[in-house]
Structure formats: C-alpha cells, structure tokens
Short mmCIF file of C-alpha atoms in Angstrom, two decimals:
data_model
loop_
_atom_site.label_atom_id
_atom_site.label_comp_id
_atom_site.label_asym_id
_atom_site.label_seq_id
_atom_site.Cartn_x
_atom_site.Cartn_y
_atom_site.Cartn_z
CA UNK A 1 109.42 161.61 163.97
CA UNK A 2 110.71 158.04 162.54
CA UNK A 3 109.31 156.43 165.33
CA UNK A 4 106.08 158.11 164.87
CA UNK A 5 105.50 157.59 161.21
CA UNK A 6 106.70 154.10 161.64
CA UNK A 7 103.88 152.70 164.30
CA UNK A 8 102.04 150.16 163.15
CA UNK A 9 103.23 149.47 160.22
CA UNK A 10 103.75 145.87 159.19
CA UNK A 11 107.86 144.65 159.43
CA UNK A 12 108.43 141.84 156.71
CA UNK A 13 111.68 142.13 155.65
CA UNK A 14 110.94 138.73 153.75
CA UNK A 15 112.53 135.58 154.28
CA UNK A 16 115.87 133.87 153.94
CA UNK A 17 115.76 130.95 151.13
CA UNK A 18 116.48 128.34 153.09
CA UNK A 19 113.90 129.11 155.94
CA UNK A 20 112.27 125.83 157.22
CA UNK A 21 113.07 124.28 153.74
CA UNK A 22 112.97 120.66 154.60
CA UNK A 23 109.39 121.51 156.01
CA UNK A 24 108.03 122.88 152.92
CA UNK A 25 109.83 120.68 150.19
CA UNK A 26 107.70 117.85 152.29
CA UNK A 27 104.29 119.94 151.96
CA UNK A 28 102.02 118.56 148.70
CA UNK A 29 102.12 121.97 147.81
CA UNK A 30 99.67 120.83 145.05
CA UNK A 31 96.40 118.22 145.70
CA UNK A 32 94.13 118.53 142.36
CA UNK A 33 90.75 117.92 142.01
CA UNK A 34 90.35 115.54 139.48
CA UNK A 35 87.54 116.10 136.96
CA UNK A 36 86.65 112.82 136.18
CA UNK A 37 87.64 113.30 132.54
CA UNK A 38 90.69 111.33 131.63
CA UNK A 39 91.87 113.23 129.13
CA UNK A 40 91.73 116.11 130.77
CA UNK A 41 93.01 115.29 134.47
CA UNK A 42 96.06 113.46 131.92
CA UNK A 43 96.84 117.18 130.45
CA UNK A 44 96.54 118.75 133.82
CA UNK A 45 99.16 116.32 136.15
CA UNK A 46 95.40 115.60 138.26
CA UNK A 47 93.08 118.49 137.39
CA UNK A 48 93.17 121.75 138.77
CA UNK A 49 94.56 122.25 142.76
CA UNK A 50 93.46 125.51 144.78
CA UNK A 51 94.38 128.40 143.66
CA UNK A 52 94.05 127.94 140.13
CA UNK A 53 91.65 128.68 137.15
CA UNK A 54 90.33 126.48 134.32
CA UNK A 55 88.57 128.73 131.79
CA UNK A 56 86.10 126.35 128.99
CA UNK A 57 85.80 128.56 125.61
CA UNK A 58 83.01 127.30 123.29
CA UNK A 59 79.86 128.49 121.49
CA UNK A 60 76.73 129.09 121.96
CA UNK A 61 74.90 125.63 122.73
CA UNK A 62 77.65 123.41 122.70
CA UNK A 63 77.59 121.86 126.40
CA UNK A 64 79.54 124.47 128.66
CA UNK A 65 77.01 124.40 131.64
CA UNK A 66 76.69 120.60 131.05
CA UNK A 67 80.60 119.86 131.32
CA UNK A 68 80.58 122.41 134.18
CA UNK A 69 77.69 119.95 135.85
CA UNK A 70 80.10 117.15 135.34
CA UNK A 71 83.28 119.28 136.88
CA UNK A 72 81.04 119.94 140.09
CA UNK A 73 79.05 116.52 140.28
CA UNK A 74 82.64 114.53 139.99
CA UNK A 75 84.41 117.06 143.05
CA UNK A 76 81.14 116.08 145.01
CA UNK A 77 81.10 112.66 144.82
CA UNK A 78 84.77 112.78 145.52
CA UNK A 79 83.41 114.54 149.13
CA UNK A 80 84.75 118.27 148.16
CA UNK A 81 82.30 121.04 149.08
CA UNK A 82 81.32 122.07 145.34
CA UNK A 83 79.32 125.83 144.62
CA UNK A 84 78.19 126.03 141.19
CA UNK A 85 77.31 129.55 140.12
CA UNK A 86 75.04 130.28 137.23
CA UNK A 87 72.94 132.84 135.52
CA UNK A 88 70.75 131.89 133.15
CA UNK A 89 69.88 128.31 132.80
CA UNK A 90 66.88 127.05 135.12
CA UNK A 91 67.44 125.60 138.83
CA UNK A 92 65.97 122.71 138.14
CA UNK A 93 67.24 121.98 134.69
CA UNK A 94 70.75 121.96 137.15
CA UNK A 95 68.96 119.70 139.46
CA UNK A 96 68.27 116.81 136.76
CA UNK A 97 71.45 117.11 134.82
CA UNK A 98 73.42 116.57 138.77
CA UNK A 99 70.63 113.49 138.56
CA UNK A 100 71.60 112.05 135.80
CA UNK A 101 75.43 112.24 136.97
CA UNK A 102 74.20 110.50 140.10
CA UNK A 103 72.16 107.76 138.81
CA UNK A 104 73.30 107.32 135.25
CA UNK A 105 69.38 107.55 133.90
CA UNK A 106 69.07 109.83 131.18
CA UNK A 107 67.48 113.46 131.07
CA UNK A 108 64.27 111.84 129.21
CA UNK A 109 63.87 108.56 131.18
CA UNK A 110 64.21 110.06 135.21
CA UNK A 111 60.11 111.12 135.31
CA UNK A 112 59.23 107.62 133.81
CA UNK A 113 61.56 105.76 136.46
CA UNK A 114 61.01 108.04 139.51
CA UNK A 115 60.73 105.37 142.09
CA UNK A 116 64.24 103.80 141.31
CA UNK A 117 65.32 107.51 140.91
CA UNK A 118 64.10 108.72 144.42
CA UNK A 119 65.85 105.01 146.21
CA UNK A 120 69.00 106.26 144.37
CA UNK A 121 69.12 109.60 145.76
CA UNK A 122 67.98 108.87 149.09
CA UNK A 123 70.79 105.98 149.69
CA UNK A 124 73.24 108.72 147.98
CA UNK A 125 72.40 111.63 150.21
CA UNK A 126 72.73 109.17 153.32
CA UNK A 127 76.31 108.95 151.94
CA UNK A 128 77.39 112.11 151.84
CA UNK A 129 77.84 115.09 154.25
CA UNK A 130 79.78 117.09 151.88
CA UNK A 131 77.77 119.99 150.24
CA UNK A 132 76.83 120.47 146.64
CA UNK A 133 75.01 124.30 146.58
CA UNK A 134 73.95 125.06 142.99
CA UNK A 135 72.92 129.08 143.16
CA UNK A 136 71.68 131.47 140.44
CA UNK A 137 72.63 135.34 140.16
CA UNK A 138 70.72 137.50 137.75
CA UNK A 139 72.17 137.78 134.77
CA UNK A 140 74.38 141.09 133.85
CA UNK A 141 73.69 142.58 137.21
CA UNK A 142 75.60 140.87 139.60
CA UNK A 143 79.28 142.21 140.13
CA UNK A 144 82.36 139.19 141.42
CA UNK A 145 82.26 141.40 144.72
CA UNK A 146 78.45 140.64 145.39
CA UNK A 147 79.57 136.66 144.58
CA UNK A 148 82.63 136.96 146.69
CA UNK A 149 80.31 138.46 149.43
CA UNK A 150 78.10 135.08 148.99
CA UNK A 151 80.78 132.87 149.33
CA UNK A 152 81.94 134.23 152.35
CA UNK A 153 79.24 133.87 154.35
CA UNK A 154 79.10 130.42 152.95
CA UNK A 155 81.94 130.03 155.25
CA UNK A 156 80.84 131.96 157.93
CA UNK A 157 78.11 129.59 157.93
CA UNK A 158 80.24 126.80 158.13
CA UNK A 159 80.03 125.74 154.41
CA UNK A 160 83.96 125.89 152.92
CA UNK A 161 83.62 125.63 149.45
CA UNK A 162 86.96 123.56 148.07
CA UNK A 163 85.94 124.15 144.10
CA UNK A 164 83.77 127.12 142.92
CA UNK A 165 81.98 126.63 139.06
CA UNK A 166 81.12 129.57 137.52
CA UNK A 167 78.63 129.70 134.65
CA UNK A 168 79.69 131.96 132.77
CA UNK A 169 81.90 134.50 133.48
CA UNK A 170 80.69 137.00 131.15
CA UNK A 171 77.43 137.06 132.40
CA UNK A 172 79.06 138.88 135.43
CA UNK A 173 79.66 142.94 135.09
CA UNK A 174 82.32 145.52 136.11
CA UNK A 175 81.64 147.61 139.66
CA UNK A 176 84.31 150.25 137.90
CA UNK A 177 83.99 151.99 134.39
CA UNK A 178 85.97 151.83 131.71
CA UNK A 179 87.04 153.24 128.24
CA UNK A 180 86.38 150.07 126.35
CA UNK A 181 84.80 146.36 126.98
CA UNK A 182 87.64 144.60 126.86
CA UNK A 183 89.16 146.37 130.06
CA UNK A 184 86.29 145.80 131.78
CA UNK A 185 86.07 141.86 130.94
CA UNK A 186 90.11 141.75 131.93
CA UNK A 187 89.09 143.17 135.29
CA UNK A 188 86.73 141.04 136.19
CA UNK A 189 88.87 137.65 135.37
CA UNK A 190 91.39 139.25 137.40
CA UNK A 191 88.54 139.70 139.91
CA UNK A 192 87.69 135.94 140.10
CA UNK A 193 91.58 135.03 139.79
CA UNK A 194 92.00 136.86 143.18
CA UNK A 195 88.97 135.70 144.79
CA UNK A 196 90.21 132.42 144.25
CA UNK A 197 93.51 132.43 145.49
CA UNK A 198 92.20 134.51 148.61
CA UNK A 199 89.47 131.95 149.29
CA UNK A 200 91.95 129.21 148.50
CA UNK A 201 89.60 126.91 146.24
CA UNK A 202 89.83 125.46 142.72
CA UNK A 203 87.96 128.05 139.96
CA UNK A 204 86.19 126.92 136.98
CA UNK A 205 84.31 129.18 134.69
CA UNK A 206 83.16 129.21 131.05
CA UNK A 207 83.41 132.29 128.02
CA UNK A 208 81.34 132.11 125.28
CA UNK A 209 83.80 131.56 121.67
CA UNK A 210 82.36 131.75 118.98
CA UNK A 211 82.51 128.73 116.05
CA UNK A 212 85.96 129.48 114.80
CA UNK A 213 86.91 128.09 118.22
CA UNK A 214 85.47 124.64 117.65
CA UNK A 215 88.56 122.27 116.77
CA UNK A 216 91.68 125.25 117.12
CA UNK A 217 94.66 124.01 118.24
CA UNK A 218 95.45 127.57 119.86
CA UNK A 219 92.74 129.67 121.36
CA UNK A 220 93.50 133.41 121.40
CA UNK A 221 91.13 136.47 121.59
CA UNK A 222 89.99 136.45 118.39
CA UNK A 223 87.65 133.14 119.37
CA UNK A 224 85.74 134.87 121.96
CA UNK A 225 82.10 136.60 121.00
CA UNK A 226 82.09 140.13 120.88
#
C-alpha cells in the first residue's frame, strides 16, 4: 500500500549546505538592470536584477508612464528584451516619448524635424536586434493570468523578455472574489510577484498615491488612492 500511494511522487529530501558551494558562491547570483537614473541605480547596488519588483507610487499626472518609458527605453538600449505593458495611455503617445529617449528631440519639435528624426531611427534600429514590444490591455478587464498568458507565448515565439514594465498595476483586476478591495489588490501584486520570479525577469509597475505621497520620506498604505 506504501508503495502504491507513493508512485510518482516527487523525492526532494532537500539539500545538504555545503552542496556544490564553491560553484554557487562563484555564480553572480545578482546582474541588475540599471535604469539609467543615478540616483536611483546608487540606492539599488545597480537597479533591479531578475526576480525582483520596483513598485513607483505617485499621483495622478505626475510622470509614472513617462519614468516607466525611461526604465524600458534605458534596458533596451542596453540590448535587454524590454515589454512595456499599459492600459490607458495611447500607442503612439508611447511611440514618441521611446523617440524622444532615442534621439534626444523633444515631444513638440520631432514632426518639425522628421527627416533627422527618421536617419536617427533607421541607423538605431540597424543597431539593435534586441526587442522593445510596447502592448496595451484594456483597462479593468484584463486579469495578470491573461498577461502572463501573453508573455509566454512571447517566448514561445522566441521573444524572452529580460524586464517587464507594467503601467499600472491597478488597472489590472482579480480572476477570484473577495470580501473587500484591498484583498483583491494584495492578490494581484502577489500575482505579478510570482509571475516574475517564474518567468525570471526584472518587474516594474506603477500605483496611483495620491498627493500626500509627493515628498514622504516613508510611503505606507495610507498614500495610495482609494
């Protein structure tokens, strides 16, 4: 009967401490991304390595998807494949502000110089063979399992994503119900936490705070917009 009960299952009896320890004490168990912000990569030892999760907390209209453009158009140029995720802003509005990063022209000025614009991108995409995919979800309909479904057959398409961008996380709802909001928004950080270390990639997203969390020293739960 022991026997019986006991096929298939998995044997991992864990390992002993000093298993192949010389082997992984010369691993880099960490390689960050950088995100091209000094300050920033300073705090962080590099930026953020795979596995883990940068959250950005700020209001309404402060620059969240635009510092999330700058996040994904620095891991790019540094030849990581970079998916930036977003809901409500405009494909193309995306498009210029990843122009701008690229060619240092303002928003205002890239339709008045659009022949030095086009030379720049076309000598800057004969660069590159890393992939930048920018791709919108609709907003408060799409669940982290129908984005982890996208991003896998990303890779079974041959596109590995090294840093995923996604803005923002509460635009993204619960597949499960719950009591109260606040369980529901826990799940589905915990839902992107996981998807991240699975798919083993760096995870950026963005909450909307509201203004008390401009210029706090220590962001808690009270900042964020209910």
């Amino acid at each position: 009967m022991k026997r019986a009960v006991s096929v298939g299952e998995h044997k991992d009896n864990g390992i002993n401490l000093f298993d192949n320890i010389m082997d992984v004490l010369s691993d880099d168990f960490r390689n960050p991304i950088p995100t091209g912000i000094k300050g920033l990569d300073n705090l962080m030892e590099g930026g953020l390595a795979k596995g883990e999760l940068g959250v950005i907390l700020a209001p309404f209209g402060v620059g969240k998807t635009t510092l999330i453009t700058r996040l994904a158009h620095t891991a790019w140029e540094l030849n990581y494949n970079v998916v930036q995720i977003f809901f409500e802003d405009n494909t193309k509005v995306i498009q210029k502000k990843h122009t701008t990063c690229m060619t240092g022209i303002a928003l205002n000025d890239l339709n008045g110089r659009a022949s030095e614009v086009e030379e720049m991108i076309n000598k800057k995409q004969s660069e590159r063979s890393n992939h930048l995919i920018l791709k919108k979800f609709k907003s408060s309909t799409t669940t982290m399992q129908q984005i982890e479904q996208y991003l896998r057959k990303l890779i079974s398409d041959g596109i590995r994503p090294d840093i995923i961008l996604l803005d923002y996380i509460d635009c993204v709802v619960t597949s499960r119900q719950y009591k109260d909001e606040y369980s529901g928004e826990g799940d589905i950080m915990r839902a992107f936490e996981t998807m991240i270390s699975e798919l083993n990639v760096v995870g950026w997203t963005a909450v909307q705070g509201n203004r008390s969390s401009i210029g706090a020293d220590i962001v808690d739960a009270d900042f964020i917009n209910q």
